[in-house]
XYZ file of N, CA and C in Angstrom:
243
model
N 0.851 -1.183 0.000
C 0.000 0.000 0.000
C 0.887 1.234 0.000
N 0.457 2.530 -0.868
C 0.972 3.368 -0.918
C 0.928 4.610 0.665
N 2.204 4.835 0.840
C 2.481 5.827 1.806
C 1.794 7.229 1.073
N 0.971 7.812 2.261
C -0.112 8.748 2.389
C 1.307 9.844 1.675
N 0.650 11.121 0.556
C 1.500 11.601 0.249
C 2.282 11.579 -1.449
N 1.971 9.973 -1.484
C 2.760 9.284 -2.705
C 2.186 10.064 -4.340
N 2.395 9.646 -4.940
C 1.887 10.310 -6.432
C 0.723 9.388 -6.763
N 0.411 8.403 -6.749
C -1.019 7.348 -7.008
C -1.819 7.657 -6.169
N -1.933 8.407 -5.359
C -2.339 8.907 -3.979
C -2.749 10.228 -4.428
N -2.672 11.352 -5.350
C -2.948 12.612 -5.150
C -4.232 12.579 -6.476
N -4.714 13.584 -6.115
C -6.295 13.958 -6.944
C -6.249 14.707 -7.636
N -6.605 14.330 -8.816
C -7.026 15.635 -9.727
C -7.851 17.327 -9.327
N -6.899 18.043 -9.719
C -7.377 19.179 -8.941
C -8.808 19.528 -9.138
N -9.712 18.999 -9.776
C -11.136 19.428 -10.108
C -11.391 18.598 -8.724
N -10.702 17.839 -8.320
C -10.980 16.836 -7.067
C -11.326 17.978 -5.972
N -9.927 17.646 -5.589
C -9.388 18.931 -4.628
C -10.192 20.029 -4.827
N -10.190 20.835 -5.204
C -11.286 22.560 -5.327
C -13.002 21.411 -4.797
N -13.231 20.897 -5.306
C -14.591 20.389 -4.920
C -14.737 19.736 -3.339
N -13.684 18.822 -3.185
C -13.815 18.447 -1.853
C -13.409 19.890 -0.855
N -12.326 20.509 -1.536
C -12.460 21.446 -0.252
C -13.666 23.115 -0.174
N -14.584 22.864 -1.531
C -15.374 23.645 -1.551
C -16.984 23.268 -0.570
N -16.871 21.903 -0.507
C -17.212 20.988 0.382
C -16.994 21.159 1.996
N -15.564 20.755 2.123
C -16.016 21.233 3.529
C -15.423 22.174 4.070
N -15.049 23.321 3.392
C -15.697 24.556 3.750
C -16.668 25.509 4.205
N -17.184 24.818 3.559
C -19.358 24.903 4.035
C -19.175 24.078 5.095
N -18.429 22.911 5.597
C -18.608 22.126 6.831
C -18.592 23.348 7.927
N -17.499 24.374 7.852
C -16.377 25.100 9.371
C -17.929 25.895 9.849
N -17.591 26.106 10.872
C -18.374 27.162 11.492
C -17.906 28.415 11.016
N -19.196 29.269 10.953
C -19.250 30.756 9.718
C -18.043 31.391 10.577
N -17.719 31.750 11.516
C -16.304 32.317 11.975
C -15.038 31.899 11.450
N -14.783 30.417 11.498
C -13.899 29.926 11.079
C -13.530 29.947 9.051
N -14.697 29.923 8.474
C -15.001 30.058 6.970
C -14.668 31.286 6.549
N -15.292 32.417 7.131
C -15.247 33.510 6.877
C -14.079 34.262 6.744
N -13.090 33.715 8.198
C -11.731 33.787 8.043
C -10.683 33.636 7.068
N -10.945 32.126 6.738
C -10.104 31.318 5.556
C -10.690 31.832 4.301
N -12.064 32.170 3.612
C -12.651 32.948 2.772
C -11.660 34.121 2.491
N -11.315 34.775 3.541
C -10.971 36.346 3.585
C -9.625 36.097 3.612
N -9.019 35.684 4.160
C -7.552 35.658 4.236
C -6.601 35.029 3.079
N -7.456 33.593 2.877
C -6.924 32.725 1.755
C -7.269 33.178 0.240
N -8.863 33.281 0.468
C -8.746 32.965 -1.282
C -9.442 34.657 -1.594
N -9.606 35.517 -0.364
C -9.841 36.670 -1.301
C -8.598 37.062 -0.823
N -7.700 36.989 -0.456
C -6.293 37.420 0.031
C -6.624 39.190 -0.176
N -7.006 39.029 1.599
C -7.818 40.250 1.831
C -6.492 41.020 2.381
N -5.098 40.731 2.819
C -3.949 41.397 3.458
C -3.766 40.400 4.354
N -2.953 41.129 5.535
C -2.773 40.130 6.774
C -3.493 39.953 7.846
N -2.843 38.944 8.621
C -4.019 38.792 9.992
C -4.265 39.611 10.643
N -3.892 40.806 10.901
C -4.086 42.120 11.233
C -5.481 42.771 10.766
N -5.134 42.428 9.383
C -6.329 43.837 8.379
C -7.914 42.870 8.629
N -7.512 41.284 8.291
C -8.367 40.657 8.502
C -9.073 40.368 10.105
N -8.217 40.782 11.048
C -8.630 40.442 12.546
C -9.282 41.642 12.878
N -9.049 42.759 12.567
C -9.648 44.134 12.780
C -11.155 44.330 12.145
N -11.110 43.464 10.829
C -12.811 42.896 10.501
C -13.391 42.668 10.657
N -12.685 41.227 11.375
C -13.542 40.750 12.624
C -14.037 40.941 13.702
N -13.234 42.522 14.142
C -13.612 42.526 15.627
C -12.528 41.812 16.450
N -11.566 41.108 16.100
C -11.345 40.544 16.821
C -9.578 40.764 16.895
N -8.305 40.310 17.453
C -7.161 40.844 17.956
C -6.081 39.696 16.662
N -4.840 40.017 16.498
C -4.719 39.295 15.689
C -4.290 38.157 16.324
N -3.791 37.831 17.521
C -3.758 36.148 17.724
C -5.204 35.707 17.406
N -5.892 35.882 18.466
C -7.062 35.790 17.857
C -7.496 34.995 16.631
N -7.425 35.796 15.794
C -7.894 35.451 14.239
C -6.598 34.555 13.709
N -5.395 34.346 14.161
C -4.609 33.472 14.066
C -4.987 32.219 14.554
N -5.639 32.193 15.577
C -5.574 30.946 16.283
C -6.893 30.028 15.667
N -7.864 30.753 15.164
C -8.984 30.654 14.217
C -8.778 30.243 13.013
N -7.679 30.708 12.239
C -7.021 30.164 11.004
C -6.539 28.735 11.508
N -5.486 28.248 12.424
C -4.900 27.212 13.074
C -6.169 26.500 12.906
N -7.230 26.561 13.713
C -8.223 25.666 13.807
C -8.863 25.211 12.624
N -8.910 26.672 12.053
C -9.686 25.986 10.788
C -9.047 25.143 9.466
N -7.518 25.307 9.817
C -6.700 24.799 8.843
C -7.097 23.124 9.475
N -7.303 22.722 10.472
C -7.228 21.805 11.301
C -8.575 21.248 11.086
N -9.351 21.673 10.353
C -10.789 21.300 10.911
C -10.946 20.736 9.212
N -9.906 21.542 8.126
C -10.159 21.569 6.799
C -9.430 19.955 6.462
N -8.491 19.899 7.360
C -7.305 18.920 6.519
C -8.220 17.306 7.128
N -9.105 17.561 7.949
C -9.599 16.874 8.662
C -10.659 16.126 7.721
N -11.436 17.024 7.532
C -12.521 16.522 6.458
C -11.898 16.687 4.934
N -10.921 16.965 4.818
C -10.159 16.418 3.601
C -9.543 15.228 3.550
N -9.534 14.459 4.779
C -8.699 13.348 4.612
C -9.873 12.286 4.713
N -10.747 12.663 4.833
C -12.227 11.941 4.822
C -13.002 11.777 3.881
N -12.285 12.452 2.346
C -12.608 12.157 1.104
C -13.905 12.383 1.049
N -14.488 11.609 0.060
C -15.984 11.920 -0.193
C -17.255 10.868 0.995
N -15.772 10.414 1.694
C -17.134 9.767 2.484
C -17.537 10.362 3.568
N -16.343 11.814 3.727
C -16.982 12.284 5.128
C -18.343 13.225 5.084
């Protein structure tokens, strides 16, 4: 069996964009909204984005952490999670 990582092992990126458009919609709207804003509208830094929020920039750091955590999670859960 192939070690997690390997090249027979990776997905076509129409894969990928779908599963993680997927569970994205899983995170709680704090956590989404974050990764939305920071990642893919690459709104500036955790600063410009934590001040959006209301909230301090560890803060909104530690929210990214989670949600990176919450993403890789139900990404490794493929389509059955």
């Amino acid at each position: 069996r192939a070690r997690p990582g390997e090249a027979d092992e990776l997905l076509p990126a129409a894969e990928v964009r779908r599963r993680l458009s997927r569970c994205l919609g899983k995170l709680p709207g704090h956590y989404a909204d974050g990764v939305r804003r920071y990642y893919l509208e690459e709104a500036g830094d955790c600063v410009t984005c934590a001040t959006e929020q209301g909230i301090s920039k560890a803060a909104f750091e530690k929210r990214l952490s989670r949600a990176r955590k919450l993403l890789a999670k139900c990404m490794e859960e493929g389509s059955d999670g």
